[in-house]
Short mmCIF file of C-alpha atoms in Angstrom, two decimals:
data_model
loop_
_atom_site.label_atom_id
_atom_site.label_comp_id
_atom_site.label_asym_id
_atom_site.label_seq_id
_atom_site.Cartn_x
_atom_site.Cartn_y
_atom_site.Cartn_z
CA UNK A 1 -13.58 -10.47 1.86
CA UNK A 2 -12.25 -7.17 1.44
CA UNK A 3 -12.91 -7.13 -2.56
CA UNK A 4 -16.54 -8.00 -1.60
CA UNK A 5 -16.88 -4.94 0.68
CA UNK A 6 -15.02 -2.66 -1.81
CA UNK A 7 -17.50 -4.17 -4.33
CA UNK A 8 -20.64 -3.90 -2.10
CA UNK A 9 -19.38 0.03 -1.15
CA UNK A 10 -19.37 0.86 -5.25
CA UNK A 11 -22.94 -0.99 -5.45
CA UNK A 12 -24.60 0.75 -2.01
CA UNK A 13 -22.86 3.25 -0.92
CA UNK A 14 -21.29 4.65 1.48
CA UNK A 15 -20.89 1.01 2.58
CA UNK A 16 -19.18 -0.33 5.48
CA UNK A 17 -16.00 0.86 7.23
CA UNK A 18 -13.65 1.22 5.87
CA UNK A 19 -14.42 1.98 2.92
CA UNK A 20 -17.17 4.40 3.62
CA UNK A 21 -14.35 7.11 4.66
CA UNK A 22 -11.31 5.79 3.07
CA UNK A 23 -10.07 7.62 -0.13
CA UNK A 24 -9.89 5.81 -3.04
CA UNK A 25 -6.36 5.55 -3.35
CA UNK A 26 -6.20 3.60 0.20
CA UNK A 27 -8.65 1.10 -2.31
CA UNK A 28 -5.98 0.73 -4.89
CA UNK A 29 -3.45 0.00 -2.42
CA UNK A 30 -5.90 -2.79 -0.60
CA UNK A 31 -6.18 -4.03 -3.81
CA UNK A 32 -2.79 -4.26 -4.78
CA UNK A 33 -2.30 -5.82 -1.76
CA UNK A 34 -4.17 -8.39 -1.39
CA UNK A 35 -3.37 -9.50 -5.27
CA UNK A 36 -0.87 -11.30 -4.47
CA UNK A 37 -2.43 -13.47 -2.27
CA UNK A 38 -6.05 -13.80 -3.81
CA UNK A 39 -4.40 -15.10 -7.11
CA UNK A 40 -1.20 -16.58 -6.94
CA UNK A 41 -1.61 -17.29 -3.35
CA UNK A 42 -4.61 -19.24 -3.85
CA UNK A 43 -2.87 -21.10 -6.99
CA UNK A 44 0.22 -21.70 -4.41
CA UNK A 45 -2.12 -22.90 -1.84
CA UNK A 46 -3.82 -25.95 -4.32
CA UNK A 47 -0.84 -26.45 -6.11
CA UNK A 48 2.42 -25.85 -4.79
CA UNK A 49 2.19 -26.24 -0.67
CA UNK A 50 4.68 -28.75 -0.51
CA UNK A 51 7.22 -26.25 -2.53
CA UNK A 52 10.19 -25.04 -0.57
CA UNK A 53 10.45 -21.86 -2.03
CA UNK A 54 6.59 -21.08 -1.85
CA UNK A 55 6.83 -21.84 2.13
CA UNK A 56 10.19 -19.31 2.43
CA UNK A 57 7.90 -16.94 0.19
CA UNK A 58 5.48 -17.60 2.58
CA UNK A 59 7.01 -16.75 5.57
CA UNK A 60 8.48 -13.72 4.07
CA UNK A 61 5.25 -12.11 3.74
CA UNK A 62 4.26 -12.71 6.82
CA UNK A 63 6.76 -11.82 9.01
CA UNK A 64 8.07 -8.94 6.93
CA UNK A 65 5.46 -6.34 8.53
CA UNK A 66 5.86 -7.93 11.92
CA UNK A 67 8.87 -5.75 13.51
CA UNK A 68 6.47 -2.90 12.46
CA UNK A 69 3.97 -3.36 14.89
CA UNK A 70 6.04 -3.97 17.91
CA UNK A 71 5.19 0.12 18.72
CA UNK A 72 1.64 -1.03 18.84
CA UNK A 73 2.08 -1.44 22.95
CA UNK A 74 3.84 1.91 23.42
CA UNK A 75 0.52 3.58 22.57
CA UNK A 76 -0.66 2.43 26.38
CA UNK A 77 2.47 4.11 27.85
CA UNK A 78 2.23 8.43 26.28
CA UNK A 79 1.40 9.76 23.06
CA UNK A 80 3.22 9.19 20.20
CA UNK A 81 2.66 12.02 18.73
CA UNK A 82 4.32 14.37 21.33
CA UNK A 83 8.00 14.62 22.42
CA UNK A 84 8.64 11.89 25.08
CA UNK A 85 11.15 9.14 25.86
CA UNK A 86 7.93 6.91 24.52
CA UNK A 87 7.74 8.24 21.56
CA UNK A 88 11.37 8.15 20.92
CA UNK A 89 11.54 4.49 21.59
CA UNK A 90 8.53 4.09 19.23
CA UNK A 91 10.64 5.92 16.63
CA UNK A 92 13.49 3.34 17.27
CA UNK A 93 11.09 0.39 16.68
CA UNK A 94 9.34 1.94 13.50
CA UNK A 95 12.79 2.65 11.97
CA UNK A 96 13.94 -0.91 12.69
CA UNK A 97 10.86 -2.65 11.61
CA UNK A 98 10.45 -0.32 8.39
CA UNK A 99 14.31 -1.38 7.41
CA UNK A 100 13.29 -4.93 8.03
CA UNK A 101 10.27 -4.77 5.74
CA UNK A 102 12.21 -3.03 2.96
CA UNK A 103 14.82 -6.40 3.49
CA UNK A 104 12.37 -8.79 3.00
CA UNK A 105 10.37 -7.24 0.44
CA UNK A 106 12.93 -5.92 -1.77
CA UNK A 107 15.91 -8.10 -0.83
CA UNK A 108 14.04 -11.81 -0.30
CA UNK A 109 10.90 -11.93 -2.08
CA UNK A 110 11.71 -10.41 -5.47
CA UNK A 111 15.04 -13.06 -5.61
CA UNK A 112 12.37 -15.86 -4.08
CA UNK A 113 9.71 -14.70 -6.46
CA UNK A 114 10.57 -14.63 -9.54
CA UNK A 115 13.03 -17.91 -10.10
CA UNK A 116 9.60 -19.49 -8.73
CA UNK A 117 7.48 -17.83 -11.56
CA UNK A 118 10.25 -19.24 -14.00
CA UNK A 119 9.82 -23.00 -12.46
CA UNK A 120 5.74 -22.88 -12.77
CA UNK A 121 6.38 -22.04 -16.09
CA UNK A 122 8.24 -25.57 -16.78
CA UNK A 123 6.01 -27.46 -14.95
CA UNK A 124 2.54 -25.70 -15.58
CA UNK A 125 2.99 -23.92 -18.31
CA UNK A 126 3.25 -20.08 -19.77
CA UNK A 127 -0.56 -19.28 -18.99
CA UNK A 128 -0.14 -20.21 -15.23
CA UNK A 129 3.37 -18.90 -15.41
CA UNK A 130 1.65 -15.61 -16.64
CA UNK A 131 -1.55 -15.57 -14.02
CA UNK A 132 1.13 -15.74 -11.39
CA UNK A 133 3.28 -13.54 -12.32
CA UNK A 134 0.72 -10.67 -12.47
CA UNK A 135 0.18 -10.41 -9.30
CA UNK A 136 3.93 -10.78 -8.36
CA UNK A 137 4.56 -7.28 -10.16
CA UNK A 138 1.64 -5.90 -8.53
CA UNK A 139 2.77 -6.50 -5.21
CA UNK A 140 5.94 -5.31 -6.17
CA UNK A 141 4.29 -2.04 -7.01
CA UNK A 142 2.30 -1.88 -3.75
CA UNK A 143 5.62 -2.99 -2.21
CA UNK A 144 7.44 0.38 -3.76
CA UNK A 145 4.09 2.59 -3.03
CA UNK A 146 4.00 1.64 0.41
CA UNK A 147 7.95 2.30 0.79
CA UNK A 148 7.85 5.89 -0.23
CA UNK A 149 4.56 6.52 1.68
CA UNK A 150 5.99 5.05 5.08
CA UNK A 151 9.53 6.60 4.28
CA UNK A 152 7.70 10.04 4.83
CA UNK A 153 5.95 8.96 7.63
CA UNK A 154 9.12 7.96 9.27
CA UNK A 155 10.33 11.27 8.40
CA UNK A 156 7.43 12.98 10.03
CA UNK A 157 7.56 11.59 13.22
CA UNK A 158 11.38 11.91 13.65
CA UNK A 159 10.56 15.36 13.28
CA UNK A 160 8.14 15.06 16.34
CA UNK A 161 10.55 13.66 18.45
CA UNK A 162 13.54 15.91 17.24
CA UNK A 163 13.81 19.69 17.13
CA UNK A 164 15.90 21.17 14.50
CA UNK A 165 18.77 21.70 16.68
CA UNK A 166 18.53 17.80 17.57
CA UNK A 167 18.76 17.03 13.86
CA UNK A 168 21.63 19.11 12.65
CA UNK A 169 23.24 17.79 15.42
CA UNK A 170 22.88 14.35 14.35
CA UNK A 171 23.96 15.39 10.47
CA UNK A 172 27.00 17.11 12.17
CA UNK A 173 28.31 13.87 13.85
CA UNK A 174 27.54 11.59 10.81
CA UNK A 175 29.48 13.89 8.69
CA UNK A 176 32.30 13.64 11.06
CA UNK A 177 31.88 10.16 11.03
CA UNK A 178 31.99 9.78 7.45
CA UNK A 179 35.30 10.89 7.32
CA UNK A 180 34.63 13.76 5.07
CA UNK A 181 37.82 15.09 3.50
CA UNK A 182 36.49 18.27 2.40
CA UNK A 183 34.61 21.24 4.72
CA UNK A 184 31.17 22.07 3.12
CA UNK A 185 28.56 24.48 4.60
CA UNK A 186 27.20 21.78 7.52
CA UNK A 187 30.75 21.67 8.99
CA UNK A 188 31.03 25.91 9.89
CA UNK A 189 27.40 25.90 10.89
CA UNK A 190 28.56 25.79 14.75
CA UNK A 191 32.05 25.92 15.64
CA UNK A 192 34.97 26.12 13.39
CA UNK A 193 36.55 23.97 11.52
CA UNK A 194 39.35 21.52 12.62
CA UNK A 195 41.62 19.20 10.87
CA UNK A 196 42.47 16.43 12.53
CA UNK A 197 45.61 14.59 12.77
CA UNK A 198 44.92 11.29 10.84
CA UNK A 199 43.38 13.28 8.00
CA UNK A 200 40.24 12.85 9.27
CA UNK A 201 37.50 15.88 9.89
CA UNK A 202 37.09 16.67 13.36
CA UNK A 203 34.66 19.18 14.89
CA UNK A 204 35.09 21.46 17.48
CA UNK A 205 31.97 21.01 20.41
CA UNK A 206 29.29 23.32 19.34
CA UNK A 207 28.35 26.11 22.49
CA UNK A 208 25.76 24.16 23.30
CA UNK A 209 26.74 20.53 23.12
CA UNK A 210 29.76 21.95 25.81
CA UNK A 211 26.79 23.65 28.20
CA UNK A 212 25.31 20.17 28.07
CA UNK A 213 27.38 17.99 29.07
CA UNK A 214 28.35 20.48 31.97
#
């Protein structure tokens, strides 16, 4: 449906929404998307249903973005794009649902995908082996696109919610936490420097942390 309205929009344009205002490069990634299941999915769908592995594949897909879209209901509480405890939680749920799509599309599908190519292969042959796996490397291509494009996304609205203090903060404690042998810069931006007595780097309460929790 969608490669009939991208194709209509290039015959009459502007065309409809949302093409008529969407860059091109939101086109490619459409279509990159929706490769996989226009081609191999509709191969999978006449010929392989009663597969195991095209049913995990299967559910992959789908419930990979799910977790994602949790934050869609937060929208009726504040907006997310100011500082609020709503927009902090909806940070917490895109983080968590990001991590779970970068699980299932980089850490299921590609092993689920590609021993599955390799079996159409010896039971179709090498041209549907080929066909399929086409739009396989596609997705995996949308799959990266889409990572680095939501990564800074994720970035920006952490920023939102944070202020720089907030975030140097946070880099402060993980250090700590890290059990970082050596000082480096981060460690005498507030406070000095303490060595603790397992080894361990320990840092002194920053001015302000101590205000706070006074």
């Amino acid at each position: 449906f969608h490669y009939g309205q991208m194709a209509y929009a290039l015959v009459r344009p502007p065309g409809p929404a949302p093409f008529n205002y969407w860059p091109k490069s939101m086109w490619a990634m459409l279509a990159l998307h929706h490769s996989l299941g226009f081609f191999a999915g509709t191969f999978a769908y006449l010929n392989l249903a009663d597969w195991p592995e095209v049913q995990r594949l299967v559910f992959v897909l789908i419930a990979g973005p799910l977790p994602g879209i949790f934050g869609a209901p937060l929208q009726l509480f504040g907006d997310l794009t100011e500082r609020s405890a709503v927009g902090l939680i909806n940070v917490a749920v895109t983080i968590g649902g990001f991590l779970f799509l970068v699980y299932a599309r980089f850490f299921v599908f590609i092993p689920l995908a590609f021993p599955l190519d390799a079996r159409i292969a010896e039971e179709y042959g090498s041209l549907a082996s080929g066909l399929v796996a086409v739009p396989l490397v596609l997705f995996g291509i949308f799959s990266l696109v889409s990572f680095i494009d939501n990564l800074w996304d994720i970035i920006a609205a952490v920023r939102v919610q944070t202020s720089a203090r907030d975030r140097l903060r946070i880099c402060r404690r993980l250090g700590a936490r890290l059990v970082l042998h050596w000082p480096t810069p981060l460690h005498f931006d507030e406070g000095p420097y303490e060595q603790a007595p397992d080894n361990k780097v320990a840092l002194s309460p920053a001015p302000a942390d101590a205000a706070e929790r006074a």
